[in-house]
Coordinates of C-alpha atoms in Angstrom, one line a residue:
M129 CA 0.0 0.0 0.0
S130 CA 1.4 3.4 -0.9
D131 CA 2.0 6.1 1.7
F132 CA -0.9 8.1 0.2
K133 CA -3.4 5.3 0.5
R134 CA -2.1 4.4 4.0
K135 CA -2.6 8.0 5.2
A136 CA -6.0 8.2 3.5
K137 CA -7.1 5.0 5.2
S138 CA -5.8 6.1 8.6
L139 CA -7.6 9.4 8.3
K140 CA -10.8 7.8 7.3
N141 CA -10.7 5.4 10.3
C142 CA -9.8 8.4 12.6
Q143 CA -12.8 10.4 11.4
K144 CA -15.1 7.5 11.8
K145 CA -14.0 7.0 15.4
L146 CA -14.3 10.7 16.1
N147 CA -17.8 10.8 14.7
Q148 CA -18.8 8.0 17.1
Q149 CA -17.2 9.6 20.1
L150 CA -18.7 13.0 19.4
E151 CA -22.1 11.5 19.0
S152 CA -21.7 9.8 22.4
I153 CA -20.6 13.1 24.0
Y154 CA -23.1 15.4 22.5
Q155 CA -26.1 13.2 21.8
D156 CA -28.4 15.1 24.2
I157 CA -27.1 18.6 23.2
D158 CA -28.4 20.7 20.3
L159 CA -25.3 21.7 18.2
D160 CA -25.0 24.2 15.4
V161 CA -22.8 21.8 13.5
T162 CA -23.1 18.1 12.5
F163 CA -20.8 15.5 14.1
E164 CA -19.1 15.1 10.7
E165 CA -18.4 18.9 10.5
L166 CA -17.1 18.9 14.1
S167 CA -14.8 16.0 13.5
E168 CA -13.4 17.6 10.3
K169 CA -12.7 20.7 12.4
L170 CA -10.8 18.7 15.0
I171 CA -8.8 16.9 12.3
F172 CA -7.9 20.3 10.8
L173 CA -6.9 21.8 14.1
M174 CA -4.7 18.7 14.9
R175 CA -3.3 18.9 11.3
L176 CA -4.2 15.3 10.7
D177 CA -5.2 16.3 7.2
K178 CA -1.5 16.7 6.5
T179 CA 0.0 13.9 8.5
C180 CA -2.1 11.1 10.0
H181 CA -0.5 8.0 11.6
A182 CA -2.2 4.7 12.1
P183 CA -2.0 3.8 15.9
V184 CA -0.6 0.3 16.7
A185 CA -2.9 -1.5 19.2
A186 CA -1.6 -2.7 22.5
Q187 CA 1.8 -1.1 21.9
N188 CA 3.9 -0.4 25.0
K189 CA 5.5 3.0 24.5
W190 CA 7.8 2.7 27.5
S191 CA 10.4 0.4 29.0
E192 CA 12.3 -0.3 32.2
Q193 CA 14.5 2.7 31.3
D194 CA 11.7 5.2 31.8
V195 CA 11.9 7.1 35.1
I196 CA 10.2 10.5 35.3
L197 CA 11.4 13.4 37.4
I198 CA 8.5 15.6 38.8
T199 CA 9.4 19.2 39.3
Y200 CA 8.2 22.8 39.1
A201 CA 9.9 25.0 36.6
D202 CA 11.2 27.1 39.4
S203 CA 12.2 24.5 42.0
L204 CA 15.8 25.7 41.6
L205 CA 16.6 29.4 41.6
E206 CA 19.9 31.0 40.5
A207 CA 20.7 34.7 40.2
D208 CA 20.5 36.1 36.7
K209 CA 19.5 32.7 35.3
K210 CA 16.1 31.7 34.0
P211 CA 14.8 28.8 36.2
L212 CA 14.2 26.5 33.2
V213 CA 17.8 27.0 32.2
T214 CA 18.9 26.2 35.8
L215 CA 16.6 23.1 35.9
H216 CA 18.1 21.9 32.6
H217 CA 21.6 22.3 34.0
F218 CA 20.7 20.4 37.2
I219 CA 19.2 17.5 35.2
D220 CA 22.3 17.2 32.9
K221 CA 24.9 17.6 35.7
Y222 CA 23.4 15.6 38.5
L223 CA 21.0 13.1 36.8
G224 CA 22.7 12.3 33.5
K225 CA 21.4 9.1 32.0
S226 CA 19.7 8.0 35.2
I227 CA 16.4 9.8 34.5
N228 CA 15.2 10.1 30.9
S229 CA 12.0 11.9 31.4
V230 CA 10.8 15.1 33.2
H231 CA 7.4 16.3 34.2
I232 CA 7.5 20.1 34.5
L233 CA 4.5 21.1 36.4
P234 CA 2.4 24.0 34.9
F235 CA 4.9 26.4 33.4
F236 CA 2.3 28.9 32.1
P237 CA 1.3 32.3 33.4
Y238 CA -0.9 31.7 36.4
S239 CA -2.7 33.5 39.2
S240 CA -2.8 30.9 42.1
D241 CA -2.3 27.2 43.1
D242 CA 1.3 27.3 42.0
G243 CA 0.4 27.1 38.3
F244 CA -2.8 25.2 38.3
S245 CA -4.9 28.3 37.7
V246 CA -3.7 29.0 34.2
I247 CA -4.1 32.5 32.7
D248 CA -2.7 31.7 29.3
Y249 CA -2.2 28.2 27.9
S250 CA -0.2 29.3 24.9
S251 CA 2.8 30.9 26.5
V252 CA 5.5 30.2 29.0
N253 CA 5.6 32.1 32.2
E254 CA 8.2 34.8 31.5
S255 CA 9.7 34.5 35.0
F256 CA 10.5 30.8 34.1
G257 CA 11.9 31.2 30.6
D258 CA 10.4 30.7 27.2
W259 CA 9.4 28.0 24.7
K260 CA 13.0 27.7 23.5
D261 CA 13.9 26.6 27.0
I262 CA 11.1 24.1 27.1
Q263 CA 12.2 22.8 23.7
A264 CA 15.8 22.4 24.8
I265 CA 14.7 20.2 27.7
A266 CA 12.3 18.2 25.4
K267 CA 15.2 17.6 23.0
D268 CA 17.2 15.8 25.7
R269 CA 14.4 14.2 27.8
R270 CA 10.9 12.9 27.3
L271 CA 8.8 15.9 28.3
M272 CA 5.6 15.6 30.3
S273 CA 3.3 18.6 30.6
D274 CA 0.0 19.3 32.4
L275 CA -3.1 19.9 30.4
V276 CA -5.1 21.8 33.0
I277 CA -8.4 20.9 31.3
N278 CA -11.1 21.2 34.0
H279 CA -10.6 24.9 34.8
C280 CA -8.6 28.1 34.2
S281 CA -7.8 31.3 36.0
S282 CA -10.5 33.9 36.7
R283 CA -7.9 36.4 35.4
S284 CA -7.7 34.7 32.0
A285 CA -8.8 36.6 28.9
W286 CA -11.4 34.0 28.4
F287 CA -13.0 34.6 31.7
Q288 CA -12.7 38.3 31.5
N289 CA -14.7 38.0 28.2
F290 CA -17.2 35.9 30.1
I291 CA -17.7 38.7 32.5
K292 CA -18.1 41.2 29.7
G293 CA -20.5 38.9 27.9
E294 CA -18.7 39.0 24.5
G295 CA -15.5 37.8 22.8
V296 CA -13.7 34.5 22.8
G297 CA -14.5 32.7 26.1
H298 CA -17.8 34.4 26.8
D299 CA -19.6 31.0 26.6
F300 CA -16.7 28.8 27.8
F301 CA -17.7 28.4 31.5
Y302 CA -20.1 26.2 33.4
T303 CA -22.9 28.0 35.3
A304 CA -25.7 26.7 37.4
S305 CA -28.5 28.0 39.6
P306 CA -28.4 27.9 43.4
D307 CA -31.8 26.2 43.1
D308 CA -30.3 23.3 41.2
D309 CA -30.0 20.0 43.1
L310 CA -26.3 20.1 43.9
S311 CA -26.5 17.9 47.0
K312 CA -24.7 14.9 45.3
V313 CA -21.7 16.8 43.9
V314 CA -18.4 15.3 45.0
R315 CA -15.6 17.8 45.6
P316 CA -12.1 17.9 47.1
R317 CA -12.6 21.4 48.7
T318 CA -14.7 23.0 51.4
S319 CA -15.3 26.4 49.6
A320 CA -18.6 27.3 48.1
L321 CA -19.2 25.5 44.8
L322 CA -20.9 28.4 43.0
N323 CA -19.4 31.9 42.8
E324 CA -21.8 34.7 42.1
I325 CA -20.5 36.9 39.2
Q326 CA -22.1 40.0 37.7
T327 CA -21.6 39.8 33.9
G328 CA -22.7 41.7 30.8
K329 CA -25.5 39.1 30.5
G330 CA -26.6 39.5 34.1
L331 CA -26.0 37.7 37.3
Q332 CA -24.3 34.3 36.8
H333 CA -23.3 31.6 39.3
V334 CA -20.0 30.1 38.0
W335 CA -19.1 26.5 38.9
C336 CA -15.8 26.3 40.8
T337 CA -14.7 22.8 41.8
F338 CA -11.5 23.8 43.4
S339 CA -11.4 27.5 44.2
H340 CA -13.1 30.7 43.1
D341 CA -10.0 31.6 41.1
Q342 CA -10.3 28.3 39.2
V343 CA -13.4 28.5 37.1
D344 CA -14.7 25.3 35.4
F345 CA -15.0 25.0 31.7
D346 CA -18.3 24.0 30.0
F347 CA -17.5 21.2 27.6
R348 CA -21.1 21.1 26.5
N349 CA -19.9 23.9 24.2
P350 CA -17.8 22.1 21.5
V351 CA -15.8 25.3 20.9
V352 CA -14.1 24.6 24.3
L353 CA -13.1 21.2 23.0
E354 CA -11.8 22.8 19.8
N355 CA -9.6 25.2 21.8
F356 CA -8.1 22.4 23.8
V357 CA -7.3 20.5 20.6
T358 CA -5.4 23.6 19.4
I359 CA -3.5 23.7 22.7
I360 CA -2.6 20.0 22.4
R361 CA -1.3 20.6 18.9
Q362 CA 0.9 23.5 20.1
Y363 CA 2.3 21.4 22.9
L364 CA 3.2 18.6 20.6
D365 CA 5.0 21.1 18.4
M366 CA 6.9 22.3 21.4
G367 CA 8.1 18.7 22.2
V368 CA 5.6 17.5 24.8
R369 CA 5.2 13.7 24.6
I370 CA 3.3 12.9 27.8
F371 CA 0.0 14.7 28.6
R372 CA -1.1 14.8 32.2
L373 CA -4.8 15.5 32.2
D374 CA -5.2 17.4 35.4
A375 CA -8.4 16.9 37.5
V376 CA -10.0 15.3 34.5
A377 CA -12.5 13.3 36.6
F378 CA -14.5 16.5 37.2
L379 CA -14.7 17.5 33.6
W380 CA -18.4 16.9 32.8
K381 CA -21.2 18.1 35.0
K382 CA -24.9 17.2 35.3
A383 CA -27.4 18.6 37.8
A384 CA -28.5 16.0 40.4
S385 CA -25.4 13.9 39.8
E386 CA -22.1 13.5 41.6
C387 CA -20.4 15.4 38.7
I388 CA -17.4 13.1 38.8
N389 CA -16.4 10.2 36.5
L390 CA -19.4 10.8 34.2
P391 CA -19.6 8.8 30.9
E392 CA -19.0 11.9 28.9
T393 CA -15.7 12.5 30.7
H394 CA -14.5 9.1 29.8
T395 CA -15.5 9.6 26.1
I396 CA -13.7 12.9 25.9
I397 CA -10.5 11.2 27.1
R398 CA -11.0 8.5 24.4
L399 CA -11.5 11.3 21.8
L400 CA -8.3 13.1 22.9
R401 CA -6.4 9.8 22.7
T402 CA -7.7 9.2 19.2
L403 CA -6.4 12.6 18.1
I404 CA -3.1 12.4 19.9
E405 CA -2.3 8.9 18.7
H406 CA -3.0 9.7 15.1
A407 CA -0.9 12.9 15.4
Q408 CA 2.1 11.6 17.3
P409 CA 2.6 7.8 17.6
D410 CA 4.9 8.1 20.7
A411 CA 2.8 10.5 22.7
I412 CA 0.8 9.2 25.6
I413 CA -2.0 10.4 28.0
I414 CA -1.8 10.0 31.8
T415 CA -5.0 10.8 33.8
E416 CA -4.7 12.5 37.2
T417 CA -7.7 11.3 39.1
N418 CA -7.3 11.4 42.8
I419 CA -10.2 9.3 43.7
P420 CA -10.9 5.9 45.3
N421 CA -8.9 3.1 43.7
V422 CA -11.8 1.2 42.0
Q423 CA -12.9 4.3 40.3
N424 CA -9.4 5.2 39.3
L425 CA -8.9 1.9 37.5
T426 CA -11.9 2.7 35.2
Y427 CA -9.7 5.4 33.4
F428 CA -7.9 2.6 31.5
G429 CA -11.3 2.0 29.8
N430 CA -10.9 -1.0 27.5
A431 CA -7.2 -0.1 26.9
N432 CA -8.6 2.9 24.9
E433 CA -8.6 5.8 27.4
A434 CA -5.5 6.7 29.4
H435 CA -2.3 5.0 28.5
A436 CA -1.3 5.3 32.1
I437 CA -3.1 6.1 35.4
Y438 CA -1.7 7.5 38.6
N439 CA -1.4 4.8 41.3
F440 CA -2.9 7.1 43.9
A441 CA -3.4 4.4 46.5
L442 CA 0.4 3.7 46.6
P443 CA 1.6 6.7 48.6
P444 CA -0.7 6.5 51.6
L445 CA -0.5 2.7 51.7
L446 CA 3.3 2.7 51.5
V447 CA 3.7 5.4 54.1
H448 CA 1.2 3.6 56.3
T449 CA 3.2 0.4 56.0
L450 CA 6.5 2.0 56.9
V451 CA 5.2 4.0 59.9
S452 CA 3.1 1.0 61.2
G453 CA 5.6 -1.8 60.5
D454 CA 2.8 -3.9 59.0
C455 CA 2.4 -4.5 55.3
K456 CA -0.9 -6.4 55.3
H457 CA -2.9 -3.6 53.7
L458 CA -0.2 -2.9 51.1
K459 CA 0.0 -6.6 50.2
R460 CA -3.8 -7.0 50.0
W461 CA -4.0 -4.0 47.7
L462 CA -1.2 -5.2 45.5
M463 CA -2.9 -8.6 45.2
S464 CA -6.1 -6.9 44.1
M465 CA -4.5 -4.8 41.3
P466 CA -5.2 -6.2 37.9
P467 CA -2.1 -6.4 35.6
A468 CA -2.1 -3.5 33.1
Q469 CA -2.9 -4.6 29.6
N470 CA -0.3 -4.1 27.0
G471 CA -0.6 -0.6 25.7
T472 CA -1.4 0.6 29.3
C473 CA 0.6 0.9 32.5
Y474 CA 0.5 2.3 36.0
F475 CA 2.3 5.5 36.9
N476 CA 3.8 5.0 40.4
F477 CA 4.8 7.7 42.7
I478 CA 5.0 8.2 46.5
A479 CA 5.5 12.0 46.7
S480 CA 4.4 14.9 44.5
H481 CA 3.7 18.7 44.6
D482 CA 0.4 17.8 46.3
G483 CA 0.0 16.0 49.6
I484 CA -0.5 12.3 50.4
G485 CA -4.0 11.8 49.2
L486 CA -6.4 9.8 51.4
R487 CA -9.4 9.4 49.2
P488 CA -7.7 6.6 47.2
V489 CA -7.5 4.4 50.3
E490 CA -11.1 4.8 51.4
G491 CA -12.2 1.3 51.8
L492 CA -8.6 0.0 52.0
L493 CA -7.7 1.6 55.4
S494 CA -10.3 2.1 58.2
D495 CA -11.2 5.5 59.5
Q496 CA -9.3 4.7 62.7
E497 CA -6.1 3.8 60.7
L498 CA -6.5 6.9 58.5
N499 CA -6.8 9.1 61.6
R500 CA -3.8 7.5 63.3
L501 CA -1.8 8.0 60.1
A502 CA -2.8 11.7 60.1
V503 CA -1.9 12.1 63.8
T504 CA 1.4 10.4 63.3
L505 CA 2.4 12.6 60.4
E506 CA 1.2 15.7 62.1
G507 CA 3.7 14.8 64.8
F508 CA 6.4 15.0 62.1
G509 CA 5.3 18.5 61.1
G510 CA 2.6 17.6 58.6
K511 CA -0.7 19.4 58.0
T512 CA -4.1 17.8 57.2
S513 CA -6.4 19.2 54.5
W514 CA -10.1 18.5 54.6
R515 CA -13.0 18.0 52.2
T516 CA -16.8 18.1 52.5
T517 CA -18.7 14.9 51.8
D518 CA -22.0 14.8 50.0
Q519 CA -23.6 14.4 53.5
G520 CA -21.9 17.7 54.5
Q521 CA -19.3 15.9 56.7
Q522 CA -15.7 17.0 57.0
K523 CA -13.2 14.2 56.2
P524 CA -9.4 14.3 55.8
Y525 CA -8.6 14.7 52.1
E526 CA -4.8 14.7 52.2
I527 CA -1.8 15.0 54.5
N528 CA 0.6 17.8 53.5
I529 CA 4.2 16.9 54.4
A530 CA 7.6 16.4 52.7
L531 CA 8.1 12.7 52.3
Y532 CA 11.5 12.7 54.0
D533 CA 9.8 14.1 57.1
A534 CA 6.8 11.8 56.8
L535 CA 9.2 8.8 57.2
Q536 CA 11.3 10.1 60.1
G537 CA 9.6 7.8 62.6
T538 CA 6.8 5.4 63.3
T539 CA 3.5 5.4 65.2
E540 CA 5.8 5.2 68.3
G541 CA 7.5 8.5 67.4
E542 CA 10.6 9.8 65.7
D543 CA 13.7 7.7 65.6
K544 CA 17.1 7.6 63.9
L545 CA 16.1 5.3 61.0
G546 CA 14.4 7.9 58.8
F547 CA 16.9 7.8 56.0
Y548 CA 16.7 4.0 55.7
R549 CA 12.9 4.1 55.9
F550 CA 12.9 6.7 53.1
I551 CA 15.2 4.7 50.8
C552 CA 13.1 1.6 51.5
A553 CA 10.0 3.4 50.3
H554 CA 11.7 4.2 47.0
S555 CA 13.2 0.8 46.5
I556 CA 9.7 -0.7 46.8
M557 CA 8.2 1.8 44.4
L558 CA 11.1 1.4 41.8
G559 CA 10.5 -2.4 41.7
L560 CA 6.7 -2.3 41.2
E561 CA 4.9 -2.8 37.9
G562 CA 4.6 0.5 36.2
I563 CA 6.6 3.7 35.4
P564 CA 8.1 5.4 38.4
G565 CA 7.9 9.1 39.0
I566 CA 10.2 10.8 41.6
Y567 CA 9.5 14.2 42.9
I568 CA 12.5 16.5 42.9
H569 CA 12.2 17.1 46.6
S570 CA 12.3 13.4 47.3
L571 CA 15.4 13.1 45.1
L572 CA 17.0 15.8 47.2
G573 CA 15.7 14.8 50.6
T574 CA 14.1 18.2 51.0
R575 CA 12.5 18.8 54.4
N576 CA 9.3 20.6 55.4
D577 CA 9.3 24.2 54.3
Y578 CA 7.7 25.9 57.3
E579 CA 8.6 29.4 56.1
K580 CA 6.8 29.0 52.8
L581 CA 3.8 27.5 54.7
E582 CA 3.6 30.5 57.0
N583 CA 4.0 33.0 54.2
T584 CA 1.4 31.4 51.9
Q585 CA -1.0 29.9 54.5
H586 CA -1.5 27.1 52.1
N587 CA -0.8 23.6 53.5
R588 CA 0.6 22.3 50.2
A589 CA 3.4 24.9 50.3
I590 CA 5.1 22.8 52.9
N591 CA 6.3 20.5 50.2
R592 CA 7.0 23.0 47.5
H593 CA 10.3 24.4 48.5
R594 CA 12.4 26.5 46.2
W595 CA 16.1 25.8 46.4
D596 CA 18.8 28.4 46.0
Y597 CA 20.8 26.5 43.4
N598 CA 24.3 27.6 44.7
T599 CA 23.3 26.4 48.2
L600 CA 22.1 23.1 46.8
K601 CA 25.3 22.6 44.8
E602 CA 27.4 23.1 47.9
K603 CA 25.3 20.5 49.8
L604 CA 25.7 18.0 46.9
S605 CA 29.4 18.5 46.4
G606 CA 30.7 19.0 50.0
H607 CA 30.9 16.7 53.0
P608 CA 28.1 14.1 52.9
D609 CA 24.9 15.2 54.5
H610 CA 21.5 13.7 54.0
H611 CA 20.7 15.6 50.8
K612 CA 23.9 14.2 49.1
N613 CA 23.3 10.8 50.5
V614 CA 19.7 10.6 49.4
L615 CA 20.6 11.7 45.8
S616 CA 23.4 9.2 45.7
E617 CA 21.4 6.3 47.0
L618 CA 18.4 7.0 44.8
K619 CA 20.5 7.3 41.7
H620 CA 22.1 4.0 42.6
L621 CA 18.7 2.3 42.8
I622 CA 17.6 3.9 39.5
N623 CA 20.7 3.0 37.7
I624 CA 20.2 -0.7 38.7
R625 CA 16.5 -0.6 37.8
I626 CA 16.9 0.7 34.3
K627 CA 19.2 -2.3 33.4
Q628 CA 16.7 -4.9 34.4
K629 CA 14.2 -6.3 31.9
A630 CA 12.2 -7.8 34.8
F631 CA 11.4 -4.2 35.8
H632 CA 9.7 -3.4 32.5
P633 CA 6.5 -1.6 33.4
N634 CA 4.4 -4.5 32.0
A635 CA 6.6 -7.3 33.2
T636 CA 4.8 -10.0 35.2
Q637 CA 4.3 -9.4 38.9
F638 CA 3.1 -11.7 41.7
T639 CA 2.7 -10.8 45.4
L640 CA 4.6 -12.9 47.8
H641 CA 3.1 -14.2 51.0
L642 CA 5.6 -13.5 53.7
R643 CA 5.4 -12.2 57.3
E644 CA 3.6 -8.9 58.0
Q645 CA 7.0 -7.2 58.5
L646 CA 8.3 -8.5 55.1
F647 CA 6.8 -7.1 52.0
G648 CA 7.6 -8.9 48.8
F649 CA 6.7 -9.4 45.2
W650 CA 8.2 -11.2 42.2
R651 CA 8.9 -9.8 38.8
Q652 CA 9.6 -11.7 35.6
S653 CA 10.7 -10.2 32.3
Q654 CA 8.4 -10.6 29.3
D655 CA 10.8 -13.0 27.6
R656 CA 11.0 -14.9 30.9
A657 CA 14.8 -14.8 30.9
Q658 CA 15.0 -12.8 34.2
S659 CA 13.3 -13.1 37.6
I660 CA 13.7 -10.7 40.5
F661 CA 12.4 -11.2 44.0
C662 CA 11.9 -7.8 45.7
I663 CA 11.9 -8.2 49.5
S664 CA 11.7 -5.3 51.9
N665 CA 11.9 -5.3 55.7
V666 CA 9.3 -2.8 56.8
S667 CA 10.2 -3.0 60.5
K668 CA 12.9 -1.6 62.7
N669 CA 14.2 -5.0 63.6
T670 CA 16.7 -7.2 61.8
L671 CA 14.9 -10.2 60.2
D672 CA 16.1 -13.5 58.8
L673 CA 14.5 -14.7 55.6
S674 CA 14.6 -18.4 54.6
L675 CA 15.3 -18.6 50.9
S676 CA 13.0 -21.6 50.8
E677 CA 10.1 -19.1 51.4
L678 CA 10.9 -17.8 47.9
N679 CA 11.2 -21.2 46.3
L680 CA 14.6 -20.3 44.9
I681 CA 16.4 -23.0 43.1
I682 CA 19.2 -23.2 45.6
T683 CA 21.5 -25.2 43.2
E684 CA 21.8 -22.1 41.0
S685 CA 23.5 -18.8 41.6
W686 CA 21.4 -15.7 42.5
Y687 CA 22.5 -12.1 42.8
E688 CA 21.4 -9.4 45.2
L689 CA 21.5 -6.4 42.8
I690 CA 21.5 -3.5 45.3
T691 CA 24.6 -4.6 47.3
G692 CA 26.1 -6.6 44.4
A693 CA 26.4 -9.7 46.7
K694 CA 26.2 -13.2 45.2
I695 CA 24.0 -15.7 46.9
A696 CA 25.9 -18.9 46.8
P697 CA 24.4 -22.3 45.8
G698 CA 23.1 -24.0 49.0
Q699 CA 22.8 -20.8 51.0
E700 CA 19.7 -21.2 53.2
T701 CA 19.0 -17.7 54.7
V702 CA 19.6 -14.0 54.3
S703 CA 19.3 -11.3 56.9
L704 CA 17.6 -8.0 56.3
L705 CA 18.6 -5.0 58.3
P706 CA 15.8 -2.6 59.4
Y707 CA 14.2 -1.2 56.3
Q708 CA 16.6 -3.0 53.9
T709 CA 15.4 -4.1 50.5
L710 CA 16.8 -7.0 48.5
W711 CA 16.5 -7.3 44.8
I712 CA 17.4 -11.0 44.2
S713 CA 17.9 -11.8 40.6
N714 CA 18.9 -14.9 38.6
L715 CA 21.0 -12.5 36.4
D716 CA 23.5 -10.0 37.6
M717 CA 22.8 -6.4 36.7
D718 CA 25.4 -6.2 33.9
I719 CA 24.0 -9.2 31.9

């Protein structure tokens, strides 16, 4: 088949799929255009009429070599340097080939929420740098960017036109009446849902899921969708290859419903995937849906929605495991997680710019266990943020704390094993099925930023420190302190991980049944050539492990990858120090 015919066939299939998706989304809405006309417009905006690729089903667009750094554009500050330039320098100098991808949190002009209240989607915040700086990073690393798709800033030109009642954006925002039945609406905030605004068209009550500075879009208007397709096309042109759909679960609203996880939201994700896959074969979508675990899993769809989903239950379960010394909940959860189909994967993380979310473990941890976890972490300087349930109750939504501080002790109080507990958390995460993401402040062992918390009065600021780059360089090059030690140890683990085929995000995984103080799972490469037993001591006591518990073939040689030790044929036991992890492989790391 000629390239022309192949492109024509791909374009025809794409439009057919778009027509079906658009009909599903807008079937109950009177539109001024037909579905065919709208799909043609989307194809034009994505430039698929010029280049249209045929997606390959069930294709894994990742490997064991993929590790993502999560960072703000201005996490590192240097006099007379643009933060994006400084960030690029840090990545090249200190991370090298260890980390091949970077998620730069919203780098656009914004008015609040450290970037998640976007004023202008089409430009880079001048205080960070410009598109050339973004492209320079994208040239060296796989670039992940947020698509803040649920809401934008009340200071945006679009919303100002809404207030005026004319111009682009005047009909982009969701409004409701205070008389509507909003009793079932699920939200992560305690502020009023509707914000009363006087506009050129009269008094309007604007829907604000998160804050009154973050006004929700109305995707019932297909022009909103068209504008976001234009934004996606621009980001692809600038080098973005991973799209993080921020707060996407709240996208579609209906009166008298929970206004979360609605069918139209899922279909819009499928539509965006259709467009992105036909435009850029190596680009992927990750959905950010901080919701209970069972609901979160639905964003895989039938391997036709998100390529990857955030494993939101992992951070609270892993922290709970390490501060309680009991892995039964973590083990039970891992056993219940379905293997990701080829073409999909989990995105694993244990710290981020937000706090440790608690909603994903509702039903996994009891209220008593959640409260004890919150009290324990508050003892290490953490803050608890709250949400309002549909019954009007106040429940803890997330715990805001730097991960290094969160693991400085147990339910019995602070101790001297925090460093080892912290490294143990990452060694578990790095071994699990999925792509790992590591927050820059975890990579650096950054502590709670109480000054920023006091200045902003926002709980999440406690884990959003901005480093003076020269100060950081001194800490990383001088006498060893915990910042230098953390970076060195995490790079050591990462450099081992990226050489192991058994750590491919879709490699086989089975949970091991060991003692409650020993958390273990087994990974096997897709070609079955390599097996790795990942065993972690989650207690503060030294524990012996009988190798017969792992069913190792004791007549063969095995290798402990982290220490480089060889397990000799016939060896019966190994000892694990407090919070030590073993990666026991039938192949050594250089094979």
